[in-house]
XYZ file of C-alpha atoms in Angstrom:
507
model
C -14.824 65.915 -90.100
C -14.067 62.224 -89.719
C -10.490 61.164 -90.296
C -9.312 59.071 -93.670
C -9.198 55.854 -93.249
C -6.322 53.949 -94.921
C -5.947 50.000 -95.178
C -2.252 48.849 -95.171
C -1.149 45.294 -95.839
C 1.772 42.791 -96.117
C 1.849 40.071 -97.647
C 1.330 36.648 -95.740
C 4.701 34.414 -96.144
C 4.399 30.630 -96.939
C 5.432 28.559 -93.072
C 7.464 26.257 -94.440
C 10.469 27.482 -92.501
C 10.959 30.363 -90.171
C 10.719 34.314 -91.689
C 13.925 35.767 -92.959
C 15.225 39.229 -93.384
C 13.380 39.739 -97.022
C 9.765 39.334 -95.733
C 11.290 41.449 -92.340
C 11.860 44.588 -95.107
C 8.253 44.316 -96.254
C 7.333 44.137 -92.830
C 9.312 47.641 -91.361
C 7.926 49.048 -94.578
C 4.486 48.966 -93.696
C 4.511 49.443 -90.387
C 5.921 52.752 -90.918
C 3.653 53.883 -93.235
C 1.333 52.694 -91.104
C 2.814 54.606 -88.149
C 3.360 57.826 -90.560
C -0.311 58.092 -91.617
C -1.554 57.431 -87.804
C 0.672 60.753 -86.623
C -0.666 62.894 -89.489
C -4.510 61.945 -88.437
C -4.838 59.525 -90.448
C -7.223 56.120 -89.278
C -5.146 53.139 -90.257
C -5.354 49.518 -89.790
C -2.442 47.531 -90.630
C -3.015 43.217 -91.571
C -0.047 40.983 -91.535
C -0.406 37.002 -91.887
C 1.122 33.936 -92.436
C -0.226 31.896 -95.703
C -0.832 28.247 -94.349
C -2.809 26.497 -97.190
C 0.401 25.945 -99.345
C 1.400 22.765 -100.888
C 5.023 23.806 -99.877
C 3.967 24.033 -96.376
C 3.026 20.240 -96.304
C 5.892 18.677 -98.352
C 8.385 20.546 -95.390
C 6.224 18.929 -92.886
C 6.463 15.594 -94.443
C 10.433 16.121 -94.570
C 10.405 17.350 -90.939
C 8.194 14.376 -89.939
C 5.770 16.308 -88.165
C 2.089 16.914 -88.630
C 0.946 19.852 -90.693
C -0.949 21.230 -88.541
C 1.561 21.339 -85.582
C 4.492 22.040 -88.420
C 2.097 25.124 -89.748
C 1.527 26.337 -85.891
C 5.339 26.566 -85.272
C 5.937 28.570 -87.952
C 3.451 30.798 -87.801
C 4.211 31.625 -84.115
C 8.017 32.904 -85.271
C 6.139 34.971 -88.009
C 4.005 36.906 -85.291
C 6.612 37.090 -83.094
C 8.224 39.491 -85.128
C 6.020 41.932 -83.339
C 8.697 42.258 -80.491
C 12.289 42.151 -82.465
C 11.071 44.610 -85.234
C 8.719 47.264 -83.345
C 5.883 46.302 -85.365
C 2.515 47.926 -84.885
C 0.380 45.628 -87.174
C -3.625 46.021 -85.772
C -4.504 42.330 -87.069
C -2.482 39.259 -87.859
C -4.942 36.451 -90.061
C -3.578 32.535 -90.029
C -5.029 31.174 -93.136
C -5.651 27.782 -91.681
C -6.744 28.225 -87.850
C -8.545 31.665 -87.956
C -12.404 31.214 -88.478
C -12.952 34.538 -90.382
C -10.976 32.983 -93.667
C -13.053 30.195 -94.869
C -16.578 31.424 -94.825
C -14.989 34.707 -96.826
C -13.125 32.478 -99.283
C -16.287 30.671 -99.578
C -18.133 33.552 -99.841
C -15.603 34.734 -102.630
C -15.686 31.749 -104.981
C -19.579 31.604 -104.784
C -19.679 34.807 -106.216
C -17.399 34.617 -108.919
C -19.242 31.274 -109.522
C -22.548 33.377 -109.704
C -20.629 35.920 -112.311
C -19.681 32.543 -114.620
C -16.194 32.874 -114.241
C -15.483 29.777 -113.282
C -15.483 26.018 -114.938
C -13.875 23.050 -115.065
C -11.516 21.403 -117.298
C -9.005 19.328 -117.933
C -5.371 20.335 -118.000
C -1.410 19.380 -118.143
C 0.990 22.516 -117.110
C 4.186 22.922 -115.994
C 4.162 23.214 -111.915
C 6.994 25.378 -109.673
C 5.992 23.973 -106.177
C 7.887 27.231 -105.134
C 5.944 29.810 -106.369
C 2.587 27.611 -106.440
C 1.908 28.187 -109.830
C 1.640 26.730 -113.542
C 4.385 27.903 -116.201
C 4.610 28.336 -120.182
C 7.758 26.576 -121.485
C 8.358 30.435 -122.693
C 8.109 31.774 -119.495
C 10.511 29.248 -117.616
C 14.913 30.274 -118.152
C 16.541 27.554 -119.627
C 13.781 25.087 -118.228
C 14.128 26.254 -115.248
C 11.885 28.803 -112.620
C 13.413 31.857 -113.014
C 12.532 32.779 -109.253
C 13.578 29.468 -108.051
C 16.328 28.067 -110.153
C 14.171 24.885 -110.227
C 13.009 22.636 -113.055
C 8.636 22.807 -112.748
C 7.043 19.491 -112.714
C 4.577 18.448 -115.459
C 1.299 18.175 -113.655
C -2.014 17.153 -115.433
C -5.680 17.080 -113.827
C -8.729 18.271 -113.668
C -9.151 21.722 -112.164
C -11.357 24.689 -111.746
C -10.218 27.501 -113.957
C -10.794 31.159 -113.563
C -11.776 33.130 -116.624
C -8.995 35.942 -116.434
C -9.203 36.919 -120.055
C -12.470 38.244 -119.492
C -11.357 41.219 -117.466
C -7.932 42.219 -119.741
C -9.523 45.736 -120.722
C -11.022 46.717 -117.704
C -7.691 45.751 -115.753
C -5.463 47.591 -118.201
C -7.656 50.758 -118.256
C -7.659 50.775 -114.326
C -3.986 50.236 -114.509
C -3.347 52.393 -116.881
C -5.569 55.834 -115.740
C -3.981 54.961 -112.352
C -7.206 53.875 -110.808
C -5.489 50.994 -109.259
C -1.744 52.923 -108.878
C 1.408 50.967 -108.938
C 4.820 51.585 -107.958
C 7.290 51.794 -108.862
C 6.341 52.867 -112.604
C 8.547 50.307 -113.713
C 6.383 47.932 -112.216
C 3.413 49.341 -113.471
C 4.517 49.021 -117.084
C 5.482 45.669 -116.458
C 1.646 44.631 -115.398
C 0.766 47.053 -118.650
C 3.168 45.157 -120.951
C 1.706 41.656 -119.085
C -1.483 42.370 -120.166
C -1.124 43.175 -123.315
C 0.523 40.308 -124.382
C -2.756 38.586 -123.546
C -3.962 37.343 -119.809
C -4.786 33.350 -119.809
C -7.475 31.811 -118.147
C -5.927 30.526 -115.040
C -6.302 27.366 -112.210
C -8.264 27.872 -109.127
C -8.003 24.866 -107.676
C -6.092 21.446 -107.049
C -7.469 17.827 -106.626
C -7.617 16.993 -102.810
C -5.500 14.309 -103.752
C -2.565 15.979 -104.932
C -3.058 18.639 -102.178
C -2.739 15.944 -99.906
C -6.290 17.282 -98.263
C -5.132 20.329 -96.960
C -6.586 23.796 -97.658
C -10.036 24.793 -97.973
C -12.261 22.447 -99.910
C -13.851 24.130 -102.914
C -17.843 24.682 -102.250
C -19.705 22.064 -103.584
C -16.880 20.436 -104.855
C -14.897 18.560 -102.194
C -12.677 16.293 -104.664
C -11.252 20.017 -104.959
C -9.234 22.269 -102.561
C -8.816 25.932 -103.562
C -5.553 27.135 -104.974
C -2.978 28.597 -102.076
C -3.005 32.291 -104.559
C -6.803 31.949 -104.577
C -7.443 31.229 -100.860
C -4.195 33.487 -99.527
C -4.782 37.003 -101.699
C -8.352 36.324 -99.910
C -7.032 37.566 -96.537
C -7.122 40.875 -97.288
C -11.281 40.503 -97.029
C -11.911 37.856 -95.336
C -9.808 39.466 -92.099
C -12.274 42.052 -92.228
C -15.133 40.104 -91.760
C -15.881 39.633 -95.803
C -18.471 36.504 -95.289
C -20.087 37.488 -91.874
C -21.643 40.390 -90.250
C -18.509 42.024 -89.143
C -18.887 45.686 -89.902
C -14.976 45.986 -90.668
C -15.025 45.209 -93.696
C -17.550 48.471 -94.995
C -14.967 50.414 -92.910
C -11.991 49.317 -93.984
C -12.274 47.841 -97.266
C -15.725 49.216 -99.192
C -15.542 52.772 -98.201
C -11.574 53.251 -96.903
C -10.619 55.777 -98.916
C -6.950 54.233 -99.603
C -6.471 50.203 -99.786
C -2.625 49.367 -99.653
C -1.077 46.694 -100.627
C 2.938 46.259 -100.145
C 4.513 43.314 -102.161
C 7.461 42.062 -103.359
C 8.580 42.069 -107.126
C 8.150 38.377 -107.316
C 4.432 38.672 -106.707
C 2.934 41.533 -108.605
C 1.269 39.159 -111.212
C -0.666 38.192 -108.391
C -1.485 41.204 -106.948
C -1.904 43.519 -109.597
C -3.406 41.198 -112.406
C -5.288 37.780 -110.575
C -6.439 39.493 -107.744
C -7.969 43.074 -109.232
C -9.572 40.496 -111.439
C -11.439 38.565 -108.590
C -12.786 41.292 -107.176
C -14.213 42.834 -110.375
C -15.800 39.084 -111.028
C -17.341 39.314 -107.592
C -18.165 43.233 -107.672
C -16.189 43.989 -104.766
C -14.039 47.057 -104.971
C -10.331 47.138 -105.550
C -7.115 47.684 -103.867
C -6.183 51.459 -104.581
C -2.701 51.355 -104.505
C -0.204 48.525 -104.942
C 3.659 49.240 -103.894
C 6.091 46.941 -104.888
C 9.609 46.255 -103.533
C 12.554 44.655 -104.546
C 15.115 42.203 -103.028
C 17.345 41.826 -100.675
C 20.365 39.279 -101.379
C 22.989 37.918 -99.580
C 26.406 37.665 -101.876
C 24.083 38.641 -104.563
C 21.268 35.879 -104.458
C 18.316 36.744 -103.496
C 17.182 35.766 -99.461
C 14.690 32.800 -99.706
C 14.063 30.172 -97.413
C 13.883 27.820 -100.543
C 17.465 28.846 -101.340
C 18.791 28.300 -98.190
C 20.059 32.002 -98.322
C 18.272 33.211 -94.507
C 19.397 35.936 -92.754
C 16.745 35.657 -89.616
C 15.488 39.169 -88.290
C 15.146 38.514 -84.877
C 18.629 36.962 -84.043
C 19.390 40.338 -85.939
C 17.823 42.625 -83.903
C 18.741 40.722 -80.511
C 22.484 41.165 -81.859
C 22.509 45.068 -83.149
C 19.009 46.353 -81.828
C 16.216 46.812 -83.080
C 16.670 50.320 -84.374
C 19.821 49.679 -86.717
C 18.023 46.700 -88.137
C 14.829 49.216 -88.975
C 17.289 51.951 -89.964
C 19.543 50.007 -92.778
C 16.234 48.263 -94.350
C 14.803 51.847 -94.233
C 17.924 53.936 -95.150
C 19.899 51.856 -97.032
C 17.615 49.711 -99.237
C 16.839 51.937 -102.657
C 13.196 52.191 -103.908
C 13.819 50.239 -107.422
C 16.930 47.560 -107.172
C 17.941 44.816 -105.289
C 19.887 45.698 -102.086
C 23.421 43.323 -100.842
C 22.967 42.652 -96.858
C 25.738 42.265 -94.491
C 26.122 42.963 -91.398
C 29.049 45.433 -91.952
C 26.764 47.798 -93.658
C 24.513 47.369 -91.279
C 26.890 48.258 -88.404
C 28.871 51.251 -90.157
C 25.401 52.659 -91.199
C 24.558 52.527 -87.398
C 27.884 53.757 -86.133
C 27.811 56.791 -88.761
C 24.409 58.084 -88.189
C 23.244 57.237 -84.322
C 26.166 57.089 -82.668
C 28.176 60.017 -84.764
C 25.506 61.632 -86.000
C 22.219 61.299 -83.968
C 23.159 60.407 -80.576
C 26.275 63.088 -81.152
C 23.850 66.032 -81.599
C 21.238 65.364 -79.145
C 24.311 64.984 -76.428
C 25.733 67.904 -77.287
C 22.579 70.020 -77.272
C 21.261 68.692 -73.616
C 25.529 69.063 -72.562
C 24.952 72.512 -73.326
C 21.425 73.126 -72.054
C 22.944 71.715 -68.370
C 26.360 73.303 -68.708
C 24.517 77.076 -69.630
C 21.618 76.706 -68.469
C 21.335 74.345 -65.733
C 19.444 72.061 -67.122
C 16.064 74.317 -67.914
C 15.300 75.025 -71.628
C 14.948 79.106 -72.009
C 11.687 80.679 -72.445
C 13.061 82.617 -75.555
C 11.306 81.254 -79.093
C 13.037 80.103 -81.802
C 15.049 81.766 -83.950
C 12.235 82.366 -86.905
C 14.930 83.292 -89.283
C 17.613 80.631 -89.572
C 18.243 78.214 -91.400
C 16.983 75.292 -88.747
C 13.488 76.513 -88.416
C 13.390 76.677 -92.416
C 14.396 73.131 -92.551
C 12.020 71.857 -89.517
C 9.147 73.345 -91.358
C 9.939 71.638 -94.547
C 10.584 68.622 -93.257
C 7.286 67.012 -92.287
C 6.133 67.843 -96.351
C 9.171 66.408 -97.418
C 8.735 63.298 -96.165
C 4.692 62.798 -97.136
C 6.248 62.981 -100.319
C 8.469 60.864 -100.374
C 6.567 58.141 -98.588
C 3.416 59.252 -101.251
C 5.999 57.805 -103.756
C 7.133 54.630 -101.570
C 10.445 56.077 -101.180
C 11.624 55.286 -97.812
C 15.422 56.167 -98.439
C 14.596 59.629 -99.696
C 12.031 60.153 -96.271
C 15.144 59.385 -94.143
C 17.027 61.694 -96.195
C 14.878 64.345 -95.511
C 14.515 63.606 -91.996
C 18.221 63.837 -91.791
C 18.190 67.061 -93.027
C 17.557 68.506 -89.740
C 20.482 66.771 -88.199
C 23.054 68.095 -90.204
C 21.163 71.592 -90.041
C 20.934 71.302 -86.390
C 25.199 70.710 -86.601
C 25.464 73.660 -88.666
C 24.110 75.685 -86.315
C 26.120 74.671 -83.549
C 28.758 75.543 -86.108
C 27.877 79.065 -86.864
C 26.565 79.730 -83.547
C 29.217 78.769 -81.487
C 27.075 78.837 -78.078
C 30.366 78.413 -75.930
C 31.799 81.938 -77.409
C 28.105 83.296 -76.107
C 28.432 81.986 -73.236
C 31.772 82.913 -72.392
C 30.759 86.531 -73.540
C 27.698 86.117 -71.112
C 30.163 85.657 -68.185
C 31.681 88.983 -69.074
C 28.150 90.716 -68.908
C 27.481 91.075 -72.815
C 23.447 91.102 -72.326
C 22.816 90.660 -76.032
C 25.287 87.100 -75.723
C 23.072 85.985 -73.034
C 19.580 86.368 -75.313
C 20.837 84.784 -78.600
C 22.123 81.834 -76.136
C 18.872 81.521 -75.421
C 17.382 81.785 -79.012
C 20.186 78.988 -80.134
C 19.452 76.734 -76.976
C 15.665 76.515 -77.557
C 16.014 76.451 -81.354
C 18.127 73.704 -81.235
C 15.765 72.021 -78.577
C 12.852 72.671 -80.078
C 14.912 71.079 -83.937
C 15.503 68.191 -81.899
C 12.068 67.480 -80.970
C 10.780 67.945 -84.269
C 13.271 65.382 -85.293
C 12.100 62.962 -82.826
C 8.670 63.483 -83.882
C 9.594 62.947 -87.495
C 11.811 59.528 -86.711
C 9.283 57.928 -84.691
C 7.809 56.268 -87.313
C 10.975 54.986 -89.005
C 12.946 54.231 -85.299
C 10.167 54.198 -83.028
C 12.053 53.114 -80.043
C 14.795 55.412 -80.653
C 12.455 58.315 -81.336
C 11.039 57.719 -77.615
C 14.357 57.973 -75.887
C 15.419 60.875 -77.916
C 11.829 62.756 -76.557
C 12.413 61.270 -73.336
C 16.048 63.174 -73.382
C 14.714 66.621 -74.401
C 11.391 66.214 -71.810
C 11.637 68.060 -68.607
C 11.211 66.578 -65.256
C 10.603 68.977 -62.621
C 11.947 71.498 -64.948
C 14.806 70.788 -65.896
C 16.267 68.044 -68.603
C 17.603 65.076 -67.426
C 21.213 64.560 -67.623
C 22.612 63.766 -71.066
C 23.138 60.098 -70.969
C 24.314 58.384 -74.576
C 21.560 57.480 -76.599
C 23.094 54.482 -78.644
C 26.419 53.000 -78.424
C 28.657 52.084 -81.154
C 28.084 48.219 -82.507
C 31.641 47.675 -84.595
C 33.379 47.538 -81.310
C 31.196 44.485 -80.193
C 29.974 42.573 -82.514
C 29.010 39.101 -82.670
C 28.211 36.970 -86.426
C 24.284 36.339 -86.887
């Protein structure tokens, strides 16, 4: 039987300056969904990009007095370079401006919504937020101002292409609704739900190649026209696949994958979950099946942007702390629905409390004793198949499909740490220093359930490294390397993550 296939994305940042720690949670988040699905059997392929067709991208390369192009480049490079600093696994990375796969599928895209007669031209004078890229009823602004930005929208007037949205309302609301296209949180999903039914607009598609200063894709047959950033950008999820050539990715992954993924942040669900789902039906492609939405992280309570000037930049993170306690707290810490307050002191005492203490404490111990009782070779005996540790090991890996099933990353970990402070209890109750000292006098029976507690506890520990890898992958590797024999016996316990609040350096 061939293997699900399952198509995870991010979304692609604007360049205009380098990433921060916000688009670095959306980031960890898919790649470890990514990684999860891959160890249960799953196929996966996993897109991240950078969005270079933006309006915002060229005004900060006109205040940085550098070319576009060369501005675009630069900032793009730091976004892929993530790879390194954040263990990412990502299988494709599309650069909206450079990569040759993107036009012809944007072009490819428009001409068929053109053939469907959802688009036209008008005239039209809107209220602009350069920011988000996007026109803005005086109803929907706060106090005149972008309510994601804090910035007053310009009035812009032109003529445009327009999308005809309205026309797919019901459909979208019945997909929405039945869960055919799932979203989640459910507060998020009623959100779309309440969108909709206070009536979807016919939206712009396009800018004049004037005001765009001549950068993006022109529009097809229409080159006094570039196509809107939203239009062009939520194209990548296609058009990296090969949507517009022969490229047989795209049937695979997108046409008949049986689960198409899109992670996004709060600020972009209209988007994603109304515009997009909308495209496709115009052009008769099928839709994303599931979109999961996160929500902020801030910095003394306002949310990280690059536009706000509140950064917080991931790599200089993980060069300072380490890659793992970086993954961890934006994995651990961050809740499923809320906004989540960074600093590097929760980062640190989150660290400290569960690898060093916690983690690293148990898997020291455990090896200690292994070499101390045992010389160094794990027993023969099997686990103890009625204690409380097995119980928890098996329950473990079904815990956590769940809670990833929901997009719940903090209640995964929790489970995951289940066997942890299991694995501590048992030590506990156990007491495998008592059996050993009663071994020394001759007690026979001491000597076998040391045996059953040193493999169970080996055997827990493996199953937790198993279960972390795709949360700490680098972390999960040293933790198998501890408890994998070499020449038969374990290698000498050796600590596994030191403590950061002793030496500690501002980002």
């Amino acid at each position: 039987m061939t293997a699900p296939r399952r198509y995870i994305t991010t979304t692609i940042p604007y360049v205009n300056a380098r990433p921060h720690l916000g688009f670095a949670l959306e980031l960890v988040q898919a790649d470890t969904l990514a990684r999860h699905h891959r160890r249960r059997g799953e196929q996966v392929r996993l897109l991240s990009g950078t969005d270079d067709n933006s309006l915002k991208n060229v005004l900060a390369a006109e205040a940085a007095g550098v070319d576009v192009q060369s501005f675009v480049d630069r900032n793009a490079d730091a976004f892929a370079a993530l790879r390194g600093p954040l263990a990412l696994s990502f299988d494709d990375f599309i650069r909206t401006s450079s990569d040759p796969r993107h036009r012809v599928g944007v072009e490819r895209l428009w001409r068929r919504c053109a053939a469907s007669g959802d688009l036209y031209r008008k005239e039209y004078e809107g209220l602009y937020c350069v920011g988000c890229e996007q026109f803005y009823t005086p109803d929907e602004l706060v106090e005149g101002r972008c309510g994601e930005h804090g910035t007053e929208p310009q009035l812009v007037a032109e003529e445009n292409w327009f999308f005809r949205l309205s026309r797919y309302a019901d459909r979208l609301h019945q997909l929405i609704s039945s869960g055919g296209l799932r979203i989640e949180p459910a507060a998020r999903r009623n959100e779309v739900l309440a969108l909709i039914e206070g009536g979807l607009h016919d939206f712009s598609v396009s800018r004049s190649h004037s005001r765009a200063r001549g950068w993006g894709i022109p529009v097809p047959e229409d080159p006094s026209q570039v196509v809107y950033v939203w239009w062009d950008a939520l194209g990548n999820y296609v058009t990296s696949l090969g949507y517009g050539t022969d490229d047989t990715a795209y049937d695979q992954w997108w046409a008949t994958s049986e689960r198409r993924v899109h992670l996004v942040g709060k600020g972009v669900v209209r988007f994603h979950a109304v515009y997009w789902p909308a495209m496709l039906l115009s052009a008769g492609l099928p839709l994303p099946t599931d979109i999961l939405v996160h929500d902020y992280l801030t910095v003394d309570g306002r949310k990280i942007s690059k536009s706000a000037g509140t950064t917080v930049d991931p790599a200089a993170l993980a060069a300072t702390y380490g890659t793992d306690a970086v993954r961890w707290w934006l994995l651990r810490d961050v809740p499923r629905v809320g906004d989540a307050d960074f600093t590097p002191d929760r980062l640190t005492a989150l660290a400290d409390a569960d690898f060093a203490g916690g983690l690293g404490n148990l898997v020291h111990r455990i090896v200690t004793m292994v070499h101390r009782f045992r010389g160094g070779t794990v027993p023969v005996s099997a686990p103890s198949s009625g204690s409380a540790l097995v119980d928890v090991c098996r329950k473990v890996p079904g815990l956590v499909d769940a809670a990833l099933a929901d997009f719940d990353f903090r209640r995964a970990t929790r489970a995951v740490w289940n066997i942890v402070e299991e694995a501590n209890r048992c030590i506990d109750a156990t007491r495998p220093w008592e059996l050993a000292r009663a071994e020394r006098q001759g007690d026979s029976e001491a000597a076998k359930r040391l045996d059953t507690v040193l493999v169970t506890l080996v055997t827990a520990c493996r199953v937790l490294a198993g279960e972390l890898r795709p949360f700490i992958p680098d972390a999960a590797t040293r933790i198998t390397g501890q408890l994998t024999p070499a020449e038969g016996r374990l290698p000498a316990a050796r600590p596994l993550f030191s403590r950061l609040q002793e030496d500690t350096r501002p980002v």
